[in-house]
Short mmCIF file of C-alpha atoms and ligand atoms in Angstrom, two decimals:
data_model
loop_
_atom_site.label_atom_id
_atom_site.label_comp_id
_atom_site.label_asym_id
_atom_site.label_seq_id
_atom_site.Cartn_x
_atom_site.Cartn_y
_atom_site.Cartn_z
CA UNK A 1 24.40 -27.96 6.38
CA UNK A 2 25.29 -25.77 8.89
CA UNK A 3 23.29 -22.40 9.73
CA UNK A 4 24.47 -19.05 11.56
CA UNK A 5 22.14 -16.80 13.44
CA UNK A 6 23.14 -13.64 14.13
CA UNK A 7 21.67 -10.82 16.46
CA UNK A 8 21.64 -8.18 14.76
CA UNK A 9 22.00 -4.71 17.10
CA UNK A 10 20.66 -1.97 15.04
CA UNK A 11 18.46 -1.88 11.60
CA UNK A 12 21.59 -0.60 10.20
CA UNK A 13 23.55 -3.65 10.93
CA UNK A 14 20.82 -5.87 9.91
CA UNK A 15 20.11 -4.27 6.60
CA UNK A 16 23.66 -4.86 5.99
CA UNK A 17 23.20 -8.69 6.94
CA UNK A 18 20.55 -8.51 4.49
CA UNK A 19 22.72 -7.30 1.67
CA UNK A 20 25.62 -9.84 2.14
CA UNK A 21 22.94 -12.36 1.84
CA UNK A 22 21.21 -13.50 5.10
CA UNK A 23 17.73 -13.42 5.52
CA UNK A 24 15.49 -11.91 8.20
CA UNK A 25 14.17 -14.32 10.30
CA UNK A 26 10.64 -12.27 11.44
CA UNK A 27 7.86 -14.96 13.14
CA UNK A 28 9.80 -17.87 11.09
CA UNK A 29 6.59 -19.45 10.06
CA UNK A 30 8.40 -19.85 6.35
CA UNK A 31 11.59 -19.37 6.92
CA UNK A 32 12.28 -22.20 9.44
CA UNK A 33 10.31 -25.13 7.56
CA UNK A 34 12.72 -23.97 4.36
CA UNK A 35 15.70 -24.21 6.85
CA UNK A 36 14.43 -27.67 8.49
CA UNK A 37 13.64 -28.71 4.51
CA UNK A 38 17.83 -28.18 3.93
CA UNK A 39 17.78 -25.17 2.01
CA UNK A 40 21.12 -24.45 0.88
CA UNK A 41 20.30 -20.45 0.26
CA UNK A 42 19.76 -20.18 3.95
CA UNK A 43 23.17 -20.53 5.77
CA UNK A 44 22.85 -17.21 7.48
CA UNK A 45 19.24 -15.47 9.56
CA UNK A 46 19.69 -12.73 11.25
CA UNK A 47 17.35 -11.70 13.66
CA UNK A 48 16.40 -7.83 15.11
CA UNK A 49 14.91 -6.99 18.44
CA UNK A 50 14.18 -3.35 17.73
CA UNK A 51 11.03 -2.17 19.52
CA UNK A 52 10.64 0.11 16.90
CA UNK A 53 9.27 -2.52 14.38
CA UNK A 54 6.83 -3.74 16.88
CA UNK A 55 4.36 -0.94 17.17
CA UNK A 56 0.98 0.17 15.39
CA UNK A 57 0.94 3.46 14.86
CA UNK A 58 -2.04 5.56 14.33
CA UNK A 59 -2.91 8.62 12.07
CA UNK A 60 -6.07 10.66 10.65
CA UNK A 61 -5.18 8.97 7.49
CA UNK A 62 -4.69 5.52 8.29
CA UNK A 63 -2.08 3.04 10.72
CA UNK A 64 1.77 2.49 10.86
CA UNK A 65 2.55 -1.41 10.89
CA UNK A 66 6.15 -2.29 12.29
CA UNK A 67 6.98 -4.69 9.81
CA UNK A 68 7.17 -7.76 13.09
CA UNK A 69 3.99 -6.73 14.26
CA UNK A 70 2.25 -10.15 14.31
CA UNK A 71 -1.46 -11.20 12.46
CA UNK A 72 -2.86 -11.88 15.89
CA UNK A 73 -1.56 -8.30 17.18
CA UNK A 74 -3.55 -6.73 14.18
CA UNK A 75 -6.50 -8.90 15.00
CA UNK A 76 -6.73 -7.58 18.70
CA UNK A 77 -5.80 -3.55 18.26
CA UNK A 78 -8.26 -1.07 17.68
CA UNK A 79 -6.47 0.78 15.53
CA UNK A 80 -6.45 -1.68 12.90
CA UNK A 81 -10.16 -3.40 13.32
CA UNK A 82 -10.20 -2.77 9.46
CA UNK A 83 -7.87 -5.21 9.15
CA UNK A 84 -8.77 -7.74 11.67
CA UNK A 85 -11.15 -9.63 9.08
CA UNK A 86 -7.96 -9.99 7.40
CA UNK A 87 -5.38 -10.92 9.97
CA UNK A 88 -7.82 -13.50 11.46
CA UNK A 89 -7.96 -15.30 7.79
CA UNK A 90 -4.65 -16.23 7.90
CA UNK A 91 -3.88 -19.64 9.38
CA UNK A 92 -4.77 -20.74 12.99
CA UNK A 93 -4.81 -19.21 16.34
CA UNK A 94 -1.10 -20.23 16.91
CA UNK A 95 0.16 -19.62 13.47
CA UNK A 96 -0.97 -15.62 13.94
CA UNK A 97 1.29 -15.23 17.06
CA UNK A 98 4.16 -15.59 15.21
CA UNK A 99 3.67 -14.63 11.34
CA UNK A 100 4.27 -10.67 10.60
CA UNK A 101 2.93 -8.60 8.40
CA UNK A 102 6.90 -7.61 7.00
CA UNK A 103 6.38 -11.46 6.41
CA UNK A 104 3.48 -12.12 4.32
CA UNK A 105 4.75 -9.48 1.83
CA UNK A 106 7.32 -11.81 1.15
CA UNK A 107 4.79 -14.98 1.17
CA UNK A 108 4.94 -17.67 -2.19
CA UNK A 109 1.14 -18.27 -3.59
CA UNK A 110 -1.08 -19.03 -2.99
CA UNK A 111 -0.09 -17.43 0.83
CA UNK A 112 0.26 -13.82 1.36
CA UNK A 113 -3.96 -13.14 2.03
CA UNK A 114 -2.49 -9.75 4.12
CA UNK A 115 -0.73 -8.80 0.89
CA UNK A 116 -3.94 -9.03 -1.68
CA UNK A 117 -5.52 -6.59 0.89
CA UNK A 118 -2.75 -4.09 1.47
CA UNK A 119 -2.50 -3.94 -2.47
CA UNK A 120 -6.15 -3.61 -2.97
CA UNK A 121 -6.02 -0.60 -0.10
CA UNK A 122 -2.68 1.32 -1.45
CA UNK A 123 -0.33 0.70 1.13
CA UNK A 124 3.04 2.15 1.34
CA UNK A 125 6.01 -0.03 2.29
CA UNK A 126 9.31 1.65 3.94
CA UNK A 127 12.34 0.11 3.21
CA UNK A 128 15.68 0.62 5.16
CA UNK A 129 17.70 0.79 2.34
CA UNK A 130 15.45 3.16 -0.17
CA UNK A 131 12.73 4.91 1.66
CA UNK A 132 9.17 4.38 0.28
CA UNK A 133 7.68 1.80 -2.39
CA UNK A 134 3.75 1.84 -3.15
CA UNK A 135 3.22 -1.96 -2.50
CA UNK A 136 2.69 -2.81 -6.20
CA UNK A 137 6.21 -1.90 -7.33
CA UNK A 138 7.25 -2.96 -3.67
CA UNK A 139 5.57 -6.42 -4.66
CA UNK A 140 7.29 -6.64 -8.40
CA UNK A 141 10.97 -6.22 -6.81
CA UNK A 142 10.42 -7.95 -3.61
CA UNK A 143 13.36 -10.11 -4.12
CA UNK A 144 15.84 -7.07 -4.24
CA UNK A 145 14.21 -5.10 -1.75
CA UNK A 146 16.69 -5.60 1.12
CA UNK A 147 14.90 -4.86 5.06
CA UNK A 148 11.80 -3.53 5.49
CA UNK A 149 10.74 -1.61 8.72
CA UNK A 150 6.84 -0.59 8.26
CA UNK A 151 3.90 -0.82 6.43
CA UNK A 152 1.70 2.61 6.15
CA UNK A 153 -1.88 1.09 5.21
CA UNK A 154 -4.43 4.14 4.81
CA UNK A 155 -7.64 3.45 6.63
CA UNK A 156 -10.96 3.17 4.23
CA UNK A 157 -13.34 6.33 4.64
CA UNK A 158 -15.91 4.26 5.81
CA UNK A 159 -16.24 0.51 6.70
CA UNK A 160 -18.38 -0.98 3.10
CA UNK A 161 -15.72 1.07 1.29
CA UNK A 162 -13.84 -2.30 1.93
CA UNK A 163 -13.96 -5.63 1.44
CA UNK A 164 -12.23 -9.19 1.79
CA UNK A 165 -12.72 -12.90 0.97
CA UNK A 166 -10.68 -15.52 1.33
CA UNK A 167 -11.88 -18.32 -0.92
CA UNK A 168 -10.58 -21.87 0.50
CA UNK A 169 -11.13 -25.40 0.72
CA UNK A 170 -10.56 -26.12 4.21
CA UNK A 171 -11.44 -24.04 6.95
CA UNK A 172 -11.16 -22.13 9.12
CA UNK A 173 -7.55 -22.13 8.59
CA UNK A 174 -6.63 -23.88 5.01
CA UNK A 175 -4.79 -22.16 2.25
CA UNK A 176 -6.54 -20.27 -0.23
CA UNK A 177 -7.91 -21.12 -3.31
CA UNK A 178 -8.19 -17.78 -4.11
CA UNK A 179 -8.19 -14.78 -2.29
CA UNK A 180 -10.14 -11.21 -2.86
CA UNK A 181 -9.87 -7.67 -1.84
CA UNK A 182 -11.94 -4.40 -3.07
CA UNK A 183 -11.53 -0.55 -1.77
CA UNK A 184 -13.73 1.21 -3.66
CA UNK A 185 -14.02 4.74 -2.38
CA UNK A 186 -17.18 6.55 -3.03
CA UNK A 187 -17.71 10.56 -3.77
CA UNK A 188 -21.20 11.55 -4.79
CA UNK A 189 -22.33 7.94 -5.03
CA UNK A 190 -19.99 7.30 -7.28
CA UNK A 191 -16.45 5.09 -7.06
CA UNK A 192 -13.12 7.32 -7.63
CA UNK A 193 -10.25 5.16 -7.19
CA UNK A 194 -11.36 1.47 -7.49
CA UNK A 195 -9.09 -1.00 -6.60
CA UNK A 196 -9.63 -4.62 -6.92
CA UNK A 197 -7.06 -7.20 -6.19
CA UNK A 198 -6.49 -11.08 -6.14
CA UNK A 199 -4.20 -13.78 -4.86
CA UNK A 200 -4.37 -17.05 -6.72
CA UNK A 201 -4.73 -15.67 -9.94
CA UNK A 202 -1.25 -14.91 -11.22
CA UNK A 203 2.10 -15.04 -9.49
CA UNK A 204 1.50 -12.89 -6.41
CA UNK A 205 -1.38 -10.67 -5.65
CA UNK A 206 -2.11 -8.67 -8.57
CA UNK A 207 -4.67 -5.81 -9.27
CA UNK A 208 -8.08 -6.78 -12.10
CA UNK A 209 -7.80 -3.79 -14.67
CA UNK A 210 -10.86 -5.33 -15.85
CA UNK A 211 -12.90 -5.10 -12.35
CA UNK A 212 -11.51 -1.72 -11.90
CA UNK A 213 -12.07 -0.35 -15.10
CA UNK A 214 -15.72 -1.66 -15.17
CA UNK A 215 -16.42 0.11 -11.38
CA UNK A 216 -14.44 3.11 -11.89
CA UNK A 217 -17.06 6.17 -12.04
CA UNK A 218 -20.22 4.46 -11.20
CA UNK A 219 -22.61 3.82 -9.06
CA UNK A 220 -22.40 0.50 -7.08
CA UNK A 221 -25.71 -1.73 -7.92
CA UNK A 222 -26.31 -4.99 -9.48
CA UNK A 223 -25.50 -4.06 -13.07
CA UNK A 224 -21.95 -2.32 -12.15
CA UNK A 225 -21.51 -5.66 -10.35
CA UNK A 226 -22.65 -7.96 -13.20
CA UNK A 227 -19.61 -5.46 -15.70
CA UNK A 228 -17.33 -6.32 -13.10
CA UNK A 229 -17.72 -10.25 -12.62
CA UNK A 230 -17.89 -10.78 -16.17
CA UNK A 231 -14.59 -8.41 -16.67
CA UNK A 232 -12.61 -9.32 -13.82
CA UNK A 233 -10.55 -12.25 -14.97
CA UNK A 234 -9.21 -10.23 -18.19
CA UNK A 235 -5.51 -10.22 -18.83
CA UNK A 236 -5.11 -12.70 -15.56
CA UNK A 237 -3.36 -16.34 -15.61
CA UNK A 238 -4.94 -18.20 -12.55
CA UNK A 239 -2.88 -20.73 -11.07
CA UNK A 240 -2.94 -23.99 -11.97
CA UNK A 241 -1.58 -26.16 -8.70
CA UNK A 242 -3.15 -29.04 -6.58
CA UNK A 243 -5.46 -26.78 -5.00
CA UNK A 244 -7.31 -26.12 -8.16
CA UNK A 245 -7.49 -25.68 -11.54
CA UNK A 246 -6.54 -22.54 -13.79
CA UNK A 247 -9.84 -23.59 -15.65
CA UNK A 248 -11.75 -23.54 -12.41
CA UNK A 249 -10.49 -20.54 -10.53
CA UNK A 250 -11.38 -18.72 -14.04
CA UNK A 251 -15.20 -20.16 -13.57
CA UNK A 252 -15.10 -19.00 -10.10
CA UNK A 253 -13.65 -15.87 -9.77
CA UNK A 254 -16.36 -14.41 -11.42
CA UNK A 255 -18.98 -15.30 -8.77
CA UNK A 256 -16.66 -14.56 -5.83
CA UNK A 257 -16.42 -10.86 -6.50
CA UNK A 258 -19.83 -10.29 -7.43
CA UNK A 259 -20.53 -12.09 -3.60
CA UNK A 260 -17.49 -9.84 -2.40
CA UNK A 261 -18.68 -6.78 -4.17
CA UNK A 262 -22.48 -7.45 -2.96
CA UNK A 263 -21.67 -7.34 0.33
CA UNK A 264 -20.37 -3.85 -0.38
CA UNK A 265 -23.30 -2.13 -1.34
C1 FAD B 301 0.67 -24.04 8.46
C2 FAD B 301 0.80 -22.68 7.79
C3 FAD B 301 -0.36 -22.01 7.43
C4 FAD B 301 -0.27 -20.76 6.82
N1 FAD B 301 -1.42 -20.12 6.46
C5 FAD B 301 -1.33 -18.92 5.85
C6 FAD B 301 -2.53 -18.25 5.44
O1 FAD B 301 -3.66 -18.73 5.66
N2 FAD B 301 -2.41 -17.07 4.80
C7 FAD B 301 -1.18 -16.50 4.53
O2 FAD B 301 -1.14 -15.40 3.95
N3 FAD B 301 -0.04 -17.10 4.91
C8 FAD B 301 -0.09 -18.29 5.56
N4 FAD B 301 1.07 -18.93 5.92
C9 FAD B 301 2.35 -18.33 5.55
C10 FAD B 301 2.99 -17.45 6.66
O3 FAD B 301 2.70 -17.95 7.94
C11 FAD B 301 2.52 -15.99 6.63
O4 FAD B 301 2.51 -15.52 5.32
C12 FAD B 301 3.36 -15.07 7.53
O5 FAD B 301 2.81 -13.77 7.54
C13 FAD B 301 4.83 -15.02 7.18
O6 FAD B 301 5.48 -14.20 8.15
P1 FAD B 301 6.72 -14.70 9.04
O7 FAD B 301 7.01 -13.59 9.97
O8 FAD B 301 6.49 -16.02 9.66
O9 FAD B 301 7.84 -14.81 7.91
P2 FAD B 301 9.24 -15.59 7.99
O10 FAD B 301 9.02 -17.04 7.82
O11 FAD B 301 10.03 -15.14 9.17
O12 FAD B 301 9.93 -14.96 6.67
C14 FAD B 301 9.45 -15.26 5.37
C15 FAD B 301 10.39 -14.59 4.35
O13 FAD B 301 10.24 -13.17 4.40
C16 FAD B 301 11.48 -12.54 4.72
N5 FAD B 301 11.15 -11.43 5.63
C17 FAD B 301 10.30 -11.48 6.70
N6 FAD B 301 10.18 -10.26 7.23
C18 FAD B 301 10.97 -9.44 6.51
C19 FAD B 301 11.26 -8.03 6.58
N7 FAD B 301 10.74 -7.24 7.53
N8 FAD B 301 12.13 -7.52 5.68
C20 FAD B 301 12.70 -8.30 4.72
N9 FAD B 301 12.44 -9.63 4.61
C21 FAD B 301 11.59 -10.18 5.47
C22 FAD B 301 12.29 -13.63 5.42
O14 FAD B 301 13.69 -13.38 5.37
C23 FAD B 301 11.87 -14.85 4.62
O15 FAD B 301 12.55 -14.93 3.42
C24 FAD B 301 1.01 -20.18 6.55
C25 FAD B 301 2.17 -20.86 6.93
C26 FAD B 301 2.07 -22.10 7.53
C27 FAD B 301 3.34 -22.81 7.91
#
């Protein structure tokens, strides 16, 4: 099988690749082990050098993520030292020089650790094609979603407001298990706004209506905790691959937020 790369010169011209059926080749960190594996969906990458998609932007709000700005560039900027727990959990040193954030939106489980925590924080994903998707319907129509050039991730209020675990077997660098995110805003002592997300415990990274539902409007302590271990797994279908069990990641999950939420008090 022959495959075609193409340069593409503007966002315009690659969006249009995209739509006739190439795919974006970002850090390649996916993409070129399907292409070495002889996938026959991948005759034609196109690649974009805009400058535009490289940059962290910075707001009152919250940061600006070109969608080819790199997990070890997120790591290292200032701007986005939020995130850096998070960039530094995927893969090794030289894996995060080349995978994107644009990239791990587009990750198969149980990758895609960036993704649980931009879900569980809000973030807004701009498209070329379509303007702005919050990342949950962003993350139910990825397949259609054509080019996208940024990620606008709103910064937590203050730092125990958020929280991430990454839940694996092997590390520092091994696939997860399961991964966790919280962002759990607080007004008066009380959470408006919860958000709690996981990877590993459904087809992509999905939001726990039962963790949310059982922090929403209360004080965090170790009896809102307790309500939202024992709820969190409700209406989820944990994987069941060679990593783990479904049976076990339900057991677990349980005891991984309550040590993820604990360390948010
Ligand atoms: C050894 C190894 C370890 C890994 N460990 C982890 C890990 O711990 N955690 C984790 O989350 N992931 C992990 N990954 C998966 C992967 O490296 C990351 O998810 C990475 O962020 C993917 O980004 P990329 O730029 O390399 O994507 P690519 O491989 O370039 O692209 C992946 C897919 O996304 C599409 N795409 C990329 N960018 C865009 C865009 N801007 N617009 C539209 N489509 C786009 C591509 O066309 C392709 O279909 C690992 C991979 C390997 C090989």
């Amino acid at each position: 099988m022959s495959v075609t790369v193409e340069r593409a010169a503007s966002v315009e011209e690659a969006a249009a690749a995209i739509a006739r059926g190439a795919a974006l080749l970002a850090g390649g960190t996916i993409l070129m082990r399907r292409v070495n594996a002889g996938d026959p969906r991948l005759e034609r990458l196109v690649r974009l050098e805009d400058p535009a998609l490289r940059r962290i932007g910075s707001g009152s709000e919250g940061v600006s993520l070109g969608a080819l700005v790199t997990m070890a560039e997120v790591a290292a900027a200032p701007e986005t030292a939020f995130l850096a727990p998070v960039a530094r959990a995927v893969g090794g040193p030289a894996l995060r020089t080349m995978a994107t954030v644009g990239g791990n939106l587009f990750a198969r489980r149980t990758y895609g650790d960036l993704a649980v925590a931009l879900l569980a924080l809000g973030a807004r994903i701009i498209l070329a094609r379509d303007g702005a998707r919050e990342i949950g319907e962003f993350l139910r129509g990825r397949e259609r979603a054509g080019l996208v050039l940024a990620l606008e991730v709103p910064r937590p209020r203050e730092a125990r407001a958020f929280g991430f675990l990454k839940v694996a077997r092997v590390r520092p660098a091994g696939t997860a298990v399961m991964t966790l995110a919280a962002h759990l805003p607080r007004e008066g002592g009380r959470i408006r706004g919860a958000r709690v997300t996981f990877g590993g415990m459904g087809p992509g990274p999905l939001r726990s209506p039962g963790a949310e539902r059982a922090l929403e409007g209360q004080a965090l302590d170790a009896g809102t905790i307790g309500r939202a271990a024992a709820a969190c797994v409700e209406g989820l279908e944990p994987l069941d691959d060679a990593l783990a069990s479904a049976w076990y990641r339900r057991e677990v999950a349980p005891v991984h937020l309550r040590r993820l939420l604990e360390g948010m008090l």
